[in-house]
Amino acid sequence: MGGWAIAVHGGAGVDPNLPQQRQEEAKQLLNRCLNLGIDALRSNLSAVDVVELVVRELETDPVFNSGRGSALTAKGTVEMESSIMDGRGRRCGAVSGLTTVKNPVSLARLVMERSPHSYLAFAGAEDFARQQGVEVVDNEYFITEENVGMLKLAKEANTIMFDYRVPEAVGLETCSAVVESPILMNGLPISVYAPETVGCVVVDSQGRCAAATSTGGLLNKMSGRIGDSPLIGAGTYASNLCGVSCTGEGEAIIRGTLAREVAAVMEYKGLGLQEAVDFVIKERLDEGKAGLIAVSNKGEVAWGFNTTGMFRGCATEDGFMEVGIWD
């Protein structure tokens, strides 16, 4: 056992011209969440307890695209999704299509622990939330003025947007997130790429790994669209070997079963954690853009991405701590 380790992310694909103030806001939140997780680990909370705790904090703050501050659908509403996985026995829970649950990651955990299923969605997930007595709020709670403006820009451009905070009063024609040669999603061009999703991975002092991921999804997405974040093996995975949380182009992450692939190449190719992350980012995304964070049962932490940047932070029991955005 190499001691505990923790990593958090707030999305991959950062606009290279993102205002400094927004960069600092993101770093401050990542630092706060890291310290929250570190304190919990020092108090001997289990890995799965810590990932839930940290992701709840990320969902509550509107800086990133999850919980309050989630991206809006084409209808102007919020539909959230989340998953959590405990490496012990590969237990998991996932939810999609949430419109009133304040902390989707906690409902995902309840699916894991208090239902006979692994995944609940839309009306069924909302009904389960009320049966379990979790905190619910009006959909308006999740909607921010900034995201209303973002949706307006997306509709004017007739495009899907990976939500991140395009500076206010900046039109799509002048935003650096616009690409001259759009990337493709399932073969169709999209005009704007920016990060989405939050996640946390933890290995505790007993070598137990866990992972959790949460998101509001794509801005201006079709109602009912489900991304990689709630899909076990795609956006989230944990085993007795490692824990992984992904972010980026959901359709590419799904096709590559990205999170599970990290564990698979460690297990079957004998790669170390960072080697496995690098291999998967290089070999399993095809033309897709994404990033991920990971921990191993040896107390290692790793990350990788093929985008311009990824909001991330990590810390280990030996005193290492880092928060960054760029490569």
Short mmCIF file of C-alpha atoms in Angstrom, two decimals:
data_model
loop_
_atom_site.label_atom_id
_atom_site.label_comp_id
_atom_site.label_asym_id
_atom_site.label_seq_id
_atom_site.Cartn_x
_atom_site.Cartn_y
_atom_site.Cartn_z
CA MET A 1 0.00 0.00 0.00
CA GLY A 2 1.35 3.41 -0.97
CA GLY A 3 -1.00 5.58 1.08
CA TRP A 4 -4.01 7.57 0.00
CA ALA A 5 -4.30 9.67 -3.16
CA ILE A 6 -6.99 11.89 -4.64
CA ALA A 7 -7.63 13.65 -7.95
CA VAL A 8 -10.43 15.96 -9.09
CA HIS A 9 -11.34 17.45 -12.46
CA GLY A 10 -13.64 20.14 -13.78
CA GLY A 11 -13.57 19.37 -17.49
CA ALA A 12 -11.23 18.98 -20.45
CA GLY A 13 -10.98 21.29 -23.46
CA VAL A 14 -10.31 24.72 -22.00
CA ASP A 15 -10.51 27.83 -24.16
CA PRO A 16 -6.86 29.02 -24.41
CA ASN A 17 -8.07 32.62 -24.07
CA LEU A 18 -10.16 31.98 -20.97
CA PRO A 19 -9.99 35.15 -18.84
CA GLN A 20 -7.53 34.99 -15.95
CA GLN A 21 -10.28 35.69 -13.43
CA ARG A 22 -12.17 32.61 -14.53
CA GLN A 23 -9.03 30.51 -14.38
CA GLU A 24 -8.47 31.63 -10.81
CA GLU A 25 -12.08 30.89 -9.84
CA ALA A 26 -11.68 27.37 -11.18
CA LYS A 27 -8.36 26.83 -9.39
CA GLN A 28 -9.79 28.07 -6.10
CA LEU A 29 -12.68 25.62 -6.33
CA LEU A 30 -10.35 22.74 -7.20
CA ASN A 31 -8.11 23.64 -4.25
CA ARG A 32 -11.10 23.77 -1.92
CA CYS A 33 -12.34 20.39 -3.09
CA LEU A 34 -8.90 18.83 -2.80
CA ASN A 35 -8.53 20.07 0.76
CA LEU A 36 -12.01 18.81 1.58
CA GLY A 37 -11.03 15.37 0.31
CA ILE A 38 -7.66 15.42 2.06
CA ASP A 39 -9.27 16.24 5.41
CA ALA A 40 -11.76 13.41 4.90
CA LEU A 41 -9.01 10.92 4.04
CA ARG A 42 -7.00 11.97 7.09
CA SER A 43 -10.16 11.29 9.11
CA ASN A 44 -10.20 7.74 7.68
CA LEU A 45 -13.30 8.09 5.55
CA SER A 46 -13.53 5.40 2.88
CA ALA A 47 -12.72 6.11 -0.76
CA VAL A 48 -16.36 5.96 -1.83
CA ASP A 49 -17.37 8.36 0.96
CA VAL A 50 -14.71 10.83 -0.17
CA VAL A 51 -15.59 10.83 -3.88
CA GLU A 52 -19.24 11.47 -3.03
CA LEU A 53 -18.32 14.26 -0.63
CA VAL A 54 -16.06 16.02 -3.14
CA VAL A 55 -18.42 15.71 -6.10
CA ARG A 56 -21.29 17.06 -3.98
CA GLU A 57 -19.16 20.15 -3.37
CA LEU A 58 -18.50 20.50 -7.10
CA GLU A 59 -22.22 20.10 -7.85
CA THR A 60 -23.14 22.83 -5.38
CA ASP A 61 -20.79 25.46 -6.85
CA PRO A 62 -21.83 26.88 -10.26
CA VAL A 63 -18.26 27.27 -11.56
CA PHE A 64 -18.34 23.96 -13.45
CA ASN A 65 -21.04 22.15 -15.40
CA SER A 66 -22.76 19.93 -12.82
CA GLY A 67 -25.59 20.43 -10.37
CA ARG A 68 -26.15 24.17 -10.01
CA GLY A 69 -24.68 25.75 -13.14
CA SER A 70 -25.44 22.77 -15.38
CA ALA A 71 -25.65 23.29 -19.12
CA LEU A 72 -29.12 23.85 -20.56
CA THR A 73 -30.92 21.60 -23.00
CA ALA A 74 -32.40 22.91 -26.24
CA LYS A 75 -35.62 23.40 -24.26
CA GLY A 76 -33.87 25.66 -21.73
CA THR A 77 -34.08 23.14 -18.90
CA VAL A 78 -31.47 21.17 -16.96
CA GLU A 79 -31.12 17.37 -17.25
CA MET A 80 -28.30 16.05 -15.05
CA GLU A 81 -26.56 12.70 -14.81
CA SER A 82 -24.03 11.09 -12.52
CA SER A 83 -22.42 7.81 -11.53
CA ILE A 84 -20.36 6.42 -8.69
CA MET A 85 -18.38 3.21 -8.38
CA ASP A 86 -16.82 1.46 -5.41
CA GLY A 87 -13.87 -0.73 -6.42
CA ARG A 88 -14.73 -3.18 -3.66
CA GLY A 89 -16.77 -5.73 -5.55
CA ARG A 90 -17.20 -3.26 -8.43
CA ARG A 91 -20.44 -1.94 -6.96
CA CYS A 92 -21.94 0.95 -8.90
CA GLY A 93 -24.89 3.28 -9.25
CA ALA A 94 -25.91 5.74 -11.94
CA VAL A 95 -28.67 8.23 -12.73
CA SER A 96 -29.73 10.27 -15.76
CA GLY A 97 -32.37 12.81 -16.71
CA LEU A 98 -32.56 14.42 -13.27
CA THR A 99 -34.37 17.74 -13.12
CA THR A 100 -34.93 18.39 -9.40
CA VAL A 101 -32.35 16.37 -7.41
CA LYS A 102 -29.93 18.82 -5.80
CA ASN A 103 -26.98 16.40 -5.69
CA PRO A 104 -27.14 13.76 -8.43
CA VAL A 105 -24.02 11.91 -7.18
CA SER A 106 -25.72 11.13 -3.88
CA LEU A 107 -28.74 9.69 -5.66
CA ALA A 108 -26.38 7.56 -7.76
CA ARG A 109 -24.93 6.19 -4.53
CA LEU A 110 -28.40 5.43 -3.20
CA VAL A 111 -29.13 3.50 -6.41
CA MET A 112 -26.00 1.49 -5.68
CA GLU A 113 -26.80 0.84 -2.03
CA ARG A 114 -30.59 0.88 -1.70
CA SER A 115 -31.96 -0.44 -4.97
CA PRO A 116 -31.67 -3.78 -6.78
CA HIS A 117 -30.45 -1.91 -9.88
CA SER A 118 -27.36 -0.13 -11.13
CA TYR A 119 -28.97 2.62 -13.22
CA LEU A 120 -32.17 4.66 -12.98
CA ALA A 121 -33.21 7.44 -15.33
CA PHE A 122 -35.72 10.24 -15.84
CA ALA A 123 -39.11 9.78 -14.11
CA GLY A 124 -38.02 6.54 -12.43
CA ALA A 125 -34.93 8.19 -10.97
CA GLU A 126 -36.97 11.18 -9.78
CA ASP A 127 -39.52 8.86 -8.13
CA PHE A 128 -36.72 6.95 -6.41
CA ALA A 129 -35.25 10.21 -5.14
CA ARG A 130 -38.50 11.11 -3.45
CA GLN A 131 -38.86 7.63 -1.99
CA GLN A 132 -35.39 8.01 -0.49
CA GLY A 133 -36.08 11.48 0.86
CA VAL A 134 -33.17 13.22 -0.88
CA GLU A 135 -33.18 17.00 -1.18
CA VAL A 136 -35.02 18.25 -4.27
CA VAL A 137 -35.36 21.78 -5.63
CA ASP A 138 -37.11 23.52 -8.52
CA ASN A 139 -35.36 23.21 -11.87
CA GLU A 140 -34.74 26.96 -11.79
CA TYR A 141 -32.24 26.44 -8.95
CA PHE A 142 -29.77 24.88 -11.40
CA ILE A 143 -30.13 27.57 -14.08
CA THR A 144 -27.72 30.50 -14.08
CA GLU A 145 -28.01 33.74 -16.01
CA GLU A 146 -24.70 32.93 -17.67
CA ASN A 147 -25.97 29.63 -19.03
CA VAL A 148 -29.13 31.26 -20.34
CA GLY A 149 -26.88 33.58 -22.34
CA MET A 150 -24.77 30.63 -23.50
CA LEU A 151 -27.87 28.83 -24.77
CA LYS A 152 -28.93 31.92 -26.69
CA LEU A 153 -25.53 32.01 -28.42
CA ALA A 154 -25.75 28.31 -29.21
CA LYS A 155 -29.21 28.64 -30.72
CA GLU A 156 -28.14 31.62 -32.82
CA ALA A 157 -25.26 29.55 -34.15
CA ASN A 158 -27.48 26.46 -34.50
CA THR A 159 -24.89 24.31 -32.76
CA ILE A 160 -24.31 22.03 -29.82
CA MET A 161 -21.86 23.41 -27.28
CA PHE A 162 -19.69 21.64 -24.76
CA ASP A 163 -20.52 24.01 -21.95
CA TYR A 164 -17.89 26.24 -20.54
CA ARG A 165 -18.12 29.87 -19.69
CA VAL A 166 -17.77 31.88 -22.86
CA PRO A 167 -17.05 35.41 -21.60
CA GLU A 168 -20.18 37.53 -21.35
CA ALA A 169 -21.04 39.77 -24.28
CA VAL A 170 -18.72 37.82 -26.56
CA GLY A 171 -20.40 36.52 -29.68
CA LEU A 172 -19.57 33.15 -31.17
CA GLU A 173 -17.95 34.84 -34.15
CA THR A 174 -15.29 36.34 -31.86
CA CYS A 175 -14.97 33.57 -29.29
CA SER A 176 -11.73 31.61 -29.50
CA ALA A 177 -13.68 28.43 -28.72
CA VAL A 178 -14.99 28.50 -32.29
CA VAL A 179 -12.96 26.26 -34.55
CA GLU A 180 -12.46 26.82 -38.28
CA SER A 181 -12.59 23.09 -38.96
CA PRO A 182 -15.19 21.75 -36.54
CA ILE A 183 -14.61 18.46 -34.76
CA LEU A 184 -17.16 15.78 -35.43
CA MET A 185 -19.54 14.11 -33.03
CA ASN A 186 -20.85 10.83 -34.44
CA GLY A 187 -19.84 12.12 -37.86
CA LEU A 188 -21.65 15.44 -37.53
CA PRO A 189 -19.79 18.76 -37.12
CA ILE A 190 -20.07 20.82 -33.96
CA SER A 191 -18.81 24.38 -33.90
CA VAL A 192 -17.85 24.96 -30.30
CA TYR A 193 -15.77 22.81 -27.98
CA ALA A 194 -15.28 23.54 -24.31
CA PRO A 195 -15.18 21.40 -21.16
CA GLU A 196 -17.95 19.79 -19.21
CA THR A 197 -18.29 17.35 -16.33
CA VAL A 198 -16.76 17.11 -12.86
CA GLY A 199 -15.22 14.06 -11.27
CA CYS A 200 -13.19 12.68 -8.40
CA VAL A 201 -11.11 9.54 -7.93
CA VAL A 202 -9.70 8.33 -4.61
CA VAL A 203 -7.66 5.52 -3.16
CA ASP A 204 -7.80 5.45 0.63
CA SER A 205 -5.16 4.30 3.11
CA GLN A 206 -6.46 0.73 2.89
CA GLY A 207 -5.97 0.63 -0.89
CA ARG A 208 -9.67 0.85 -1.73
CA CYS A 209 -10.40 2.73 -4.98
CA ALA A 210 -13.52 4.66 -5.95
CA ALA A 211 -14.63 7.07 -8.67
CA ALA A 212 -17.54 9.45 -9.26
CA THR A 213 -18.54 11.69 -12.17
CA SER A 214 -21.34 14.24 -12.57
CA THR A 215 -22.49 16.59 -15.34
CA GLY A 216 -25.21 18.68 -16.89
CA GLY A 217 -24.05 17.46 -20.31
CA LEU A 218 -23.91 19.38 -23.54
CA LEU A 219 -25.32 22.87 -23.91
CA ASN A 220 -28.23 22.93 -26.37
CA LYS A 221 -28.36 19.12 -26.34
CA MET A 222 -31.46 17.24 -27.42
CA SER A 223 -33.72 16.49 -24.48
CA GLY A 224 -33.10 12.89 -23.46
CA ARG A 225 -29.47 12.79 -24.58
CA ILE A 226 -27.29 10.66 -22.29
CA GLY A 227 -23.54 11.09 -22.28
CA ASP A 228 -20.62 9.11 -20.90
CA SER A 229 -20.72 10.38 -17.31
CA PRO A 230 -23.38 7.97 -15.99
CA LEU A 231 -22.12 5.03 -18.04
CA ILE A 232 -20.02 2.62 -16.01
CA GLY A 233 -16.90 1.70 -17.97
CA ALA A 234 -17.13 4.80 -20.15
CA GLY A 235 -17.11 7.91 -17.96
CA THR A 236 -16.56 6.19 -14.61
CA TYR A 237 -14.87 2.99 -13.46
CA ALA A 238 -13.32 1.57 -10.30
CA SER A 239 -11.96 -1.84 -9.37
CA ASN A 240 -9.55 -3.25 -6.82
CA LEU A 241 -6.80 -1.99 -9.15
CA CYS A 242 -7.70 1.64 -9.92
CA GLY A 243 -10.36 4.36 -10.12
CA VAL A 244 -10.98 6.51 -13.23
CA SER A 245 -13.18 9.51 -14.12
CA CYS A 246 -13.36 10.91 -17.65
CA THR A 247 -14.36 14.21 -19.23
CA GLY A 248 -14.66 15.54 -22.76
CA GLU A 249 -16.46 14.41 -25.89
CA GLY A 250 -18.94 11.96 -24.44
CA GLU A 251 -19.68 10.08 -27.63
CA ALA A 252 -15.95 9.34 -28.15
CA ILE A 253 -15.54 8.30 -24.51
CA ILE A 254 -18.49 5.91 -24.86
CA ARG A 255 -17.13 4.35 -28.04
CA GLY A 256 -13.73 3.84 -26.44
CA THR A 257 -15.07 2.59 -23.07
CA LEU A 258 -12.34 4.90 -21.85
CA ALA A 259 -12.46 4.47 -18.08
CA ARG A 260 -12.55 0.68 -18.21
CA GLU A 261 -9.73 0.64 -20.77
CA VAL A 262 -7.33 2.14 -18.22
CA ALA A 263 -7.98 -0.76 -15.86
CA ALA A 264 -7.89 -3.27 -18.70
CA VAL A 265 -4.46 -2.32 -20.03
CA MET A 266 -3.09 -2.27 -16.48
CA GLU A 267 -4.47 -5.74 -15.90
CA TYR A 268 -3.80 -7.37 -19.27
CA LYS A 269 -0.78 -5.45 -20.59
CA GLY A 270 0.88 -4.94 -17.23
CA LEU A 271 1.16 -1.17 -17.66
CA GLY A 272 1.65 1.22 -14.75
CA LEU A 273 -1.01 3.78 -14.00
CA GLN A 274 0.46 6.74 -15.92
CA GLU A 275 1.50 4.45 -18.78
CA ALA A 276 -2.07 3.14 -18.97
CA VAL A 277 -3.55 6.64 -18.98
CA ASP A 278 -1.17 7.77 -21.73
CA PHE A 279 -1.88 4.65 -23.82
CA VAL A 280 -5.65 5.04 -23.57
CA ILE A 281 -5.62 8.76 -24.43
CA LYS A 282 -3.42 8.06 -27.47
CA GLU A 283 -4.92 4.80 -28.74
CA ARG A 284 -8.59 4.67 -27.73
CA LEU A 285 -10.06 8.05 -28.65
CA ASP A 286 -9.67 7.89 -32.44
CA GLU A 287 -10.49 11.50 -33.44
CA GLY A 288 -12.22 12.29 -30.15
CA LYS A 289 -11.13 14.84 -27.57
CA ALA A 290 -11.11 13.96 -23.88
CA GLY A 291 -9.20 13.73 -20.64
CA LEU A 292 -9.24 11.66 -17.48
CA ILE A 293 -7.94 11.38 -13.94
CA ALA A 294 -6.97 8.12 -12.22
CA VAL A 295 -5.59 6.61 -9.01
CA SER A 296 -4.16 3.15 -8.34
CA ASN A 297 -4.35 0.89 -5.31
CA LYS A 298 -0.65 1.65 -4.75
CA GLY A 299 -1.40 5.28 -3.93
CA GLU A 300 -0.42 6.61 -7.36
CA VAL A 301 -2.24 9.42 -9.14
CA ALA A 302 -2.24 10.17 -12.89
CA TRP A 303 -3.99 12.28 -15.48
CA GLY A 304 -3.96 12.80 -19.23
CA PHE A 305 -5.79 14.69 -21.98
CA ASN A 306 -5.52 15.48 -25.70
CA THR A 307 -7.32 18.83 -25.49
CA THR A 308 -5.89 22.31 -24.97
CA GLY A 309 -6.24 21.90 -21.23
CA MET A 310 -8.05 20.19 -18.38
CA PHE A 311 -9.09 21.63 -15.04
CA ARG A 312 -7.60 19.22 -12.51
CA GLY A 313 -6.01 18.85 -9.12
CA CYS A 314 -4.36 15.98 -7.28
CA ALA A 315 -2.73 15.18 -3.95
CA THR A 316 -1.03 12.21 -2.28
CA GLU A 317 -0.34 11.22 1.30
CA ASP A 318 3.38 11.99 0.97
CA GLY A 319 2.59 15.71 0.69
CA PHE A 320 2.44 16.20 -3.10
CA MET A 321 -0.34 18.55 -4.23
CA GLU A 322 -0.94 20.20 -7.61
CA VAL A 323 -3.71 22.18 -9.29
CA GLY A 324 -3.46 23.00 -12.97
CA ILE A 325 -5.23 23.75 -16.23
CA TRP A 326 -2.70 23.59 -19.03
CA ASP A 327 -0.32 20.87 -20.15
#
